[in-house]
PDB file of C-alpha atoms in Angstrom:
ATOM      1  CA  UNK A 190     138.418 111.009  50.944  1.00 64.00           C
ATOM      2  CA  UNK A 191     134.636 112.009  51.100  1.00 77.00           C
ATOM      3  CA  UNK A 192     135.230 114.002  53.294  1.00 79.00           C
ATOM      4  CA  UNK A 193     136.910 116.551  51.356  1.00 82.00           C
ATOM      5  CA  UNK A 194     134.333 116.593  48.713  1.00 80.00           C
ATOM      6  CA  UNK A 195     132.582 119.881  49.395  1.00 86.00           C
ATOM      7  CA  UNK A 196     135.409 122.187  50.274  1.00 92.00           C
ATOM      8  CA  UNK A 197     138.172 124.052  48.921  1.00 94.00           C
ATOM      9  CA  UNK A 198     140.697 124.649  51.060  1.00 96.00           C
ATOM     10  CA  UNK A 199     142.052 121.807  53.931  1.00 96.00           C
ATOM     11  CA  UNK A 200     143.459 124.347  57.034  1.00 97.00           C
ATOM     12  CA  UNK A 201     145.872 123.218  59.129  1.00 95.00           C
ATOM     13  CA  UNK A 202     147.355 124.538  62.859  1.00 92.00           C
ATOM     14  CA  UNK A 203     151.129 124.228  62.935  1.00 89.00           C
ATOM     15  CA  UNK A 204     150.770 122.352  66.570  1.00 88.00           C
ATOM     16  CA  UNK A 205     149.089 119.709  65.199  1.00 90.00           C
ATOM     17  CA  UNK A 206     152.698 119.154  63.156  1.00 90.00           C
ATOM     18  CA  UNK A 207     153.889 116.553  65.756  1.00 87.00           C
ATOM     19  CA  UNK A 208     151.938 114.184  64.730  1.00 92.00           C
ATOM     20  CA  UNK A 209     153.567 114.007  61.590  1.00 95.00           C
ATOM     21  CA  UNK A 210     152.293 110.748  60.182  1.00 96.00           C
ATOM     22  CA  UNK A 211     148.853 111.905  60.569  1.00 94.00           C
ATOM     23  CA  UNK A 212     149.631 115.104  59.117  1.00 95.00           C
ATOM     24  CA  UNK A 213     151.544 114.237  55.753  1.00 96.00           C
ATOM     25  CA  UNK A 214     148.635 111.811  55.457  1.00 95.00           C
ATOM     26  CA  UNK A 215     145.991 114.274  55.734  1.00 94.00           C
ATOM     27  CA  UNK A 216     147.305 116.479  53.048  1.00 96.00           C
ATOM     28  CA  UNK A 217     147.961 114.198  50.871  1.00 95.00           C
ATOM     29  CA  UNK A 218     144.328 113.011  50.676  1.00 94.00           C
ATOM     30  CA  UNK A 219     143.223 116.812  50.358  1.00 95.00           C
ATOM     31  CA  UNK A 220     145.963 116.987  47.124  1.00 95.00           C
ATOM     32  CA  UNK A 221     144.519 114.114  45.803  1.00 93.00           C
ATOM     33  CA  UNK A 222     140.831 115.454  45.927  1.00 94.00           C
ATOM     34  CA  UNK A 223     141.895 118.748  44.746  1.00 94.00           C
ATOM     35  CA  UNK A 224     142.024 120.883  47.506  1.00 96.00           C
ATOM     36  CA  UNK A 225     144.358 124.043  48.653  1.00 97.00           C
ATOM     37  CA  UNK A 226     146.892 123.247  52.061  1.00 98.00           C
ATOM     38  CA  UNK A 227     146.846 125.841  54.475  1.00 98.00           C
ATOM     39  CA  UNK A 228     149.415 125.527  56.871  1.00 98.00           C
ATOM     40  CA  UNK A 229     149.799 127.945  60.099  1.00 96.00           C
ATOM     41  CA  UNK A 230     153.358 127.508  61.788  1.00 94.00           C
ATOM     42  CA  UNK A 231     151.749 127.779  65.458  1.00 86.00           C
ATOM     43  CA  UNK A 232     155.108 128.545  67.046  1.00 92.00           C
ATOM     44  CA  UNK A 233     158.660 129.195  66.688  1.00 94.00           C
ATOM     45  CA  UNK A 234     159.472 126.348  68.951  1.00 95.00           C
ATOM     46  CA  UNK A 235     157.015 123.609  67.271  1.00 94.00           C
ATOM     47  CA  UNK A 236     158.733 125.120  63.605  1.00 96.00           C
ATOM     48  CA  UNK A 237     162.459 124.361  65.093  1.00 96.00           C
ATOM     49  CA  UNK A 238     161.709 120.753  66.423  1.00 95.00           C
ATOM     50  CA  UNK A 239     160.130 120.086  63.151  1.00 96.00           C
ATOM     51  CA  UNK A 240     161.866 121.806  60.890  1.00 96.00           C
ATOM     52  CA  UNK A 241     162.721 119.339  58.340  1.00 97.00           C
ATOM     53  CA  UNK A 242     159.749 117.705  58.085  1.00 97.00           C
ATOM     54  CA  UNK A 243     158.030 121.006  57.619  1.00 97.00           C
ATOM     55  CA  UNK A 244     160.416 122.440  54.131  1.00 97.00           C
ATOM     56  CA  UNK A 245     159.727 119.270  53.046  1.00 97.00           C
ATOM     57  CA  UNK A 246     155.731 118.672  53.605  1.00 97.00           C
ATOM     58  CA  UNK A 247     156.053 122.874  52.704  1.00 98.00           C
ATOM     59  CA  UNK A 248     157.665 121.914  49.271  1.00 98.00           C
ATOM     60  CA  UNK A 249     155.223 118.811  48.379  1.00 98.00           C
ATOM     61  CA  UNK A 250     151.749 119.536  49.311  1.00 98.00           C
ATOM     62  CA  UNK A 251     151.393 122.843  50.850  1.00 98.00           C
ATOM     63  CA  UNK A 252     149.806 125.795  48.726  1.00 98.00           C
ATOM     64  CA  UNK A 253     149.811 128.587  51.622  1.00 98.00           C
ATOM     65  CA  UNK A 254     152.267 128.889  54.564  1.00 98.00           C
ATOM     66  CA  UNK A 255     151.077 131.834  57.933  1.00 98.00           C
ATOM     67  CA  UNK A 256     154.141 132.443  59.337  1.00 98.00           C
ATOM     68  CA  UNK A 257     154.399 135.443  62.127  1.00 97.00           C
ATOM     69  CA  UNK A 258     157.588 137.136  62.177  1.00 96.00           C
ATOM     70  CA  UNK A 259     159.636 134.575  64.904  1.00 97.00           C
ATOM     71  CA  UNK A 260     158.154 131.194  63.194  1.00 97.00           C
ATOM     72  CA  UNK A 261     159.136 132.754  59.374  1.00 98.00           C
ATOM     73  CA  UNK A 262     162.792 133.347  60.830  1.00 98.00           C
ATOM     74  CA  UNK A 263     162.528 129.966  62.776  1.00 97.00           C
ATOM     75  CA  UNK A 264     161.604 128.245  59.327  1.00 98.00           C
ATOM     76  CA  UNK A 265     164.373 130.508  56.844  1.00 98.00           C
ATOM     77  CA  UNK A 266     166.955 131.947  59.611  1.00 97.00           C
ATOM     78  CA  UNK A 267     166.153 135.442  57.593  1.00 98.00           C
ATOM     79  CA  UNK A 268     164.427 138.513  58.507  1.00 97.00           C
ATOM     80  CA  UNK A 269     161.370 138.607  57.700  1.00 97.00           C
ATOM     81  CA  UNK A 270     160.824 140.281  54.839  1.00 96.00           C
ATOM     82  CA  UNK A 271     163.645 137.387  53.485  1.00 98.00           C
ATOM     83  CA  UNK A 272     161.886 135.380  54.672  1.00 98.00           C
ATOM     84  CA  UNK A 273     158.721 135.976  53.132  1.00 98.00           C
ATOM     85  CA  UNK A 274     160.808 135.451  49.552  1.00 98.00           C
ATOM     86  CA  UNK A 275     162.172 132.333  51.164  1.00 98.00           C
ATOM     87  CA  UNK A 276     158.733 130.825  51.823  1.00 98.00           C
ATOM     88  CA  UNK A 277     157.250 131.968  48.638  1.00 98.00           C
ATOM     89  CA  UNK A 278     160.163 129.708  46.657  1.00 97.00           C
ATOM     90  CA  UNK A 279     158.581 127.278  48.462  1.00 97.00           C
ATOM     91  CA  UNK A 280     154.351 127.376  47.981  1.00 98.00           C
ATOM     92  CA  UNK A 281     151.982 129.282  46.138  1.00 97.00           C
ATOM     93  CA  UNK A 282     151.498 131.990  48.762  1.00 98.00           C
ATOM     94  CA  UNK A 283     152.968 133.118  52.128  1.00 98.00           C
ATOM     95  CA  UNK A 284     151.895 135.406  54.354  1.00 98.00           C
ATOM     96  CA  UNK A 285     153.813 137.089  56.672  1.00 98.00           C
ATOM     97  CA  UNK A 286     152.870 138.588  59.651  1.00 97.00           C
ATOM     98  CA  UNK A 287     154.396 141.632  61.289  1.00 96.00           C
ATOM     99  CA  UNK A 288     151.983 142.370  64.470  1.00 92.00           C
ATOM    100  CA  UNK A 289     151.119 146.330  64.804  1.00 92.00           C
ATOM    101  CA  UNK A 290     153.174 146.726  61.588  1.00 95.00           C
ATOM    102  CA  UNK A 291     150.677 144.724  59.116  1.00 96.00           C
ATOM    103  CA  UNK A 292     151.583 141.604  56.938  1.00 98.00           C
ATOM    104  CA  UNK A 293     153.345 141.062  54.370  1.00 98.00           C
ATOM    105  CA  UNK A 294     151.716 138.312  51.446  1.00 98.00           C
ATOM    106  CA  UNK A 295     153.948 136.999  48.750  1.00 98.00           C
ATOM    107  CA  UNK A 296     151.858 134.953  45.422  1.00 98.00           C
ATOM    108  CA  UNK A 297     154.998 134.848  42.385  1.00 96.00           C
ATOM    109  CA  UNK A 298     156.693 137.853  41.647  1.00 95.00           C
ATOM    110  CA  UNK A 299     153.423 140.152  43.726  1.00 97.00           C
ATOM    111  CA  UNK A 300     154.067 141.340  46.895  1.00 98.00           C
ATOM    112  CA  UNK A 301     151.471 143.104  48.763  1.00 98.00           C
ATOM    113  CA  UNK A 302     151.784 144.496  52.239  1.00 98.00           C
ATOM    114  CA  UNK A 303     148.818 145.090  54.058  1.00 98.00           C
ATOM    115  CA  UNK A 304     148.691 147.339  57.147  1.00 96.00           C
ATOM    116  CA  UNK A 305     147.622 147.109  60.439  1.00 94.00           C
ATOM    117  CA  UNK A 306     144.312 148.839  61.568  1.00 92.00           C
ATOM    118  CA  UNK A 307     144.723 150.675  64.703  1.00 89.00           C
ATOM    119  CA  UNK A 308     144.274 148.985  67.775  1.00 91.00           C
ATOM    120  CA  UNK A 309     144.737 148.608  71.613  1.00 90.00           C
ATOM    121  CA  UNK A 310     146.324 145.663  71.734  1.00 90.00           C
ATOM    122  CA  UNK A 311     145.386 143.835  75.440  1.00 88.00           C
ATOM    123  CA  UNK A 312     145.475 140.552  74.241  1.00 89.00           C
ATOM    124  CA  UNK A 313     147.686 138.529  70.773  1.00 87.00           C
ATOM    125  CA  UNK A 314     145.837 135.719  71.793  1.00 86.00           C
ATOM    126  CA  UNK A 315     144.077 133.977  68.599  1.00 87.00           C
ATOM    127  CA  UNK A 316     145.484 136.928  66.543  1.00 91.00           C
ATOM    128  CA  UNK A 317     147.008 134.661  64.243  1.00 92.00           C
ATOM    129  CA  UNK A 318     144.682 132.171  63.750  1.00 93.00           C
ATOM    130  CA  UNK A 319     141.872 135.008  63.053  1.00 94.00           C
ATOM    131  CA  UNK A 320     143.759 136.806  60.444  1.00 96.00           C
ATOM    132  CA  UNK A 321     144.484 133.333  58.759  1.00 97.00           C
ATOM    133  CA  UNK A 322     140.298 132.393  58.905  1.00 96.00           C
ATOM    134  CA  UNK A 323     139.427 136.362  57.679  1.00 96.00           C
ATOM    135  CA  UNK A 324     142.233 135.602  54.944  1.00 98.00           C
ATOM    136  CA  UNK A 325     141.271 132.297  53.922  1.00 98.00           C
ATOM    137  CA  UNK A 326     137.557 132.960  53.823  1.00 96.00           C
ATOM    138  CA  UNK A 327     138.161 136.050  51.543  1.00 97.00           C
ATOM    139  CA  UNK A 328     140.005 133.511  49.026  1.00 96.00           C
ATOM    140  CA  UNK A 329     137.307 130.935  48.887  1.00 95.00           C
ATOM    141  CA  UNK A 330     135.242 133.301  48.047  1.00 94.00           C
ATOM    142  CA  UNK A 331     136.998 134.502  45.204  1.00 95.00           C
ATOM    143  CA  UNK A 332     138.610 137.810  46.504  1.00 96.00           C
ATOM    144  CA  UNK A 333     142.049 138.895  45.982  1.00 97.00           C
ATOM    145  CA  UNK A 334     144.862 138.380  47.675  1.00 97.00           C
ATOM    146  CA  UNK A 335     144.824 142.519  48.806  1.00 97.00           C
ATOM    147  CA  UNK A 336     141.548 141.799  50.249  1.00 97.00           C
ATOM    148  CA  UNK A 337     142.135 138.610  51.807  1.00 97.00           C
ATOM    149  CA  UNK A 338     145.052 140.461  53.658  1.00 98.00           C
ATOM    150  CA  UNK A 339     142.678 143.175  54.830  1.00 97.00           C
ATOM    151  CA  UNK A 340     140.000 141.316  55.855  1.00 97.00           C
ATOM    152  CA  UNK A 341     141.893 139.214  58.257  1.00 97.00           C
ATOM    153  CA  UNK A 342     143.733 142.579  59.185  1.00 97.00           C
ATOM    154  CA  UNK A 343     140.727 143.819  60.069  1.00 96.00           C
ATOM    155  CA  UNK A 344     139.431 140.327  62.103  1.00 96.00           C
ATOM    156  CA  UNK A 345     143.174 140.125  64.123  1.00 95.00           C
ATOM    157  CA  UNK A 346     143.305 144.003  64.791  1.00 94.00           C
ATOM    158  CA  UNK A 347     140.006 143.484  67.005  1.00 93.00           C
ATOM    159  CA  UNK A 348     140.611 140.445  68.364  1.00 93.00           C
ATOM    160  CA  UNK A 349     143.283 142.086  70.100  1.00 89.00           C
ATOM    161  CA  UNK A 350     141.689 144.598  71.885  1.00 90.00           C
ATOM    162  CA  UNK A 351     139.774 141.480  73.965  1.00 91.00           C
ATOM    163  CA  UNK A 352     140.979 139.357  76.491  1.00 91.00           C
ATOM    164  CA  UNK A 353     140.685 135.899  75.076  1.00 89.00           C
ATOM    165  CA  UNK A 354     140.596 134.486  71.007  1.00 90.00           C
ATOM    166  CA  UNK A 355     136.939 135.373  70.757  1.00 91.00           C
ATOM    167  CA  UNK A 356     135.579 138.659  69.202  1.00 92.00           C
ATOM    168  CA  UNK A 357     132.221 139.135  70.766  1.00 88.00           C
ATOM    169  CA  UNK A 358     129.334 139.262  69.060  1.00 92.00           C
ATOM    170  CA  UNK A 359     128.514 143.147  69.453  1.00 92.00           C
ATOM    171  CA  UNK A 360     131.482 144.032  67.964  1.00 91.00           C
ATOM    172  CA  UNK A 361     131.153 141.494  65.036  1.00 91.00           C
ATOM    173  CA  UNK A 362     127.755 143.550  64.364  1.00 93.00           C
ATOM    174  CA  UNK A 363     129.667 146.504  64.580  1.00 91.00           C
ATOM    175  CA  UNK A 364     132.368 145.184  61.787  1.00 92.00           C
ATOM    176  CA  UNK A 365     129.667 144.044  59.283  1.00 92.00           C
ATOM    177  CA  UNK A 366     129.748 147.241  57.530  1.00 89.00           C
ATOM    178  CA  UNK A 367     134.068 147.468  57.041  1.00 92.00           C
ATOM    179  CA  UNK A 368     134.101 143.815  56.196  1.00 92.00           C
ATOM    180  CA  UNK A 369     131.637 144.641  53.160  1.00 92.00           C
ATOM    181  CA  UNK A 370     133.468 148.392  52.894  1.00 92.00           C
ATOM    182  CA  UNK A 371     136.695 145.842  52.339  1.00 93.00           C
ATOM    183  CA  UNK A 372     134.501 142.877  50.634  1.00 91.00           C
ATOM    184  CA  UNK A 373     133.673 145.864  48.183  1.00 91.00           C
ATOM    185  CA  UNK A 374     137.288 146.976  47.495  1.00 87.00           C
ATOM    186  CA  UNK A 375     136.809 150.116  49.627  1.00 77.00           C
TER     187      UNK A 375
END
């Protein structure tokens, strides 16, 4: 439980899921102390095997579900865009993610969708998991949702123009000015 005491937010990658016992246990310990559950689905395969388990973990302890467009229709059987509405029912916030055609983030009745930034796309590897770290980092430090979405827009759109799940450093000192363009609501 100490362990949790200095953050805000408990992230966790949907392939870890299949370890259920260790999972359920894990968030319920970051509940307890107060923190938000983040929850990326990791694949539509590792979503149907544990599909059950995850509407029901979904329901009691997680605040925000990443779902791409396969692993939200894996979890709902809808489209996506149903999908997003299906998820939302379930948590706080769900995010959606559509590729070269943006995201989609659902918080209540608010829907925002967030597009794409242009990019040659050589390599979706990490794409995911970048947009959900440029999201989630926007939200703990107080930003909107809007700018969450943009932010890891921003992050996955360049991560896919490199081979690999790494965004090298030159470029990251070539995005410092957007991400404080989008940090300042520009």
């Amino acid at each position: 439980p100490e362990i949790f005491r200095d953050y805000g937010i408990m992230h966790i990658e949907g392939y870890l899921v299949q370890n259920q016992a260790l999972i359920e246990s894990a968030m319920k310990v970051a509940k307890e102390n107060g923190l938000l559950v983040s929850i990326d689905m990791a694949s539509f395969n590792i979503v149907a095997a544990n599909i059950d388990f995850l509407h029901r973990v979904i329901r009691e302890y997680v605040d925000i579900v990443f779902a791409n467009e396969d692993e939200a229709q894996s979890l709902t059987g809808e489209n996506p865009e149903e999908a997003l509405h299906s998820i939302g029912e379930m948590c706080q916030l769900a995010v959606v993610k559509l590729g070269a055609q943006g995201s989609m983030i659902k918080s209540g009745n608010e829907v925002i969708r967030i597009e794409a930034i242009a990019a040659k796309s050589v390599d979706t590897t990490g794409a995911g998991d970048i947009y959900a770290s440029g999201f989630l980092y926007a939200l703990s430090e107080g930003f909107d949702l809007e700018t969450a979405g943009k932010l890891g827009s921003l992050l996955a759109g360049n991560v896919v123009e490199v081979v690999g799940a790494k965004i090298p450093e030159e470029t990251w000192q070539m995005l410092a000015p957007q991400i404080e363009q989008i940090k300042n609501g520009k």
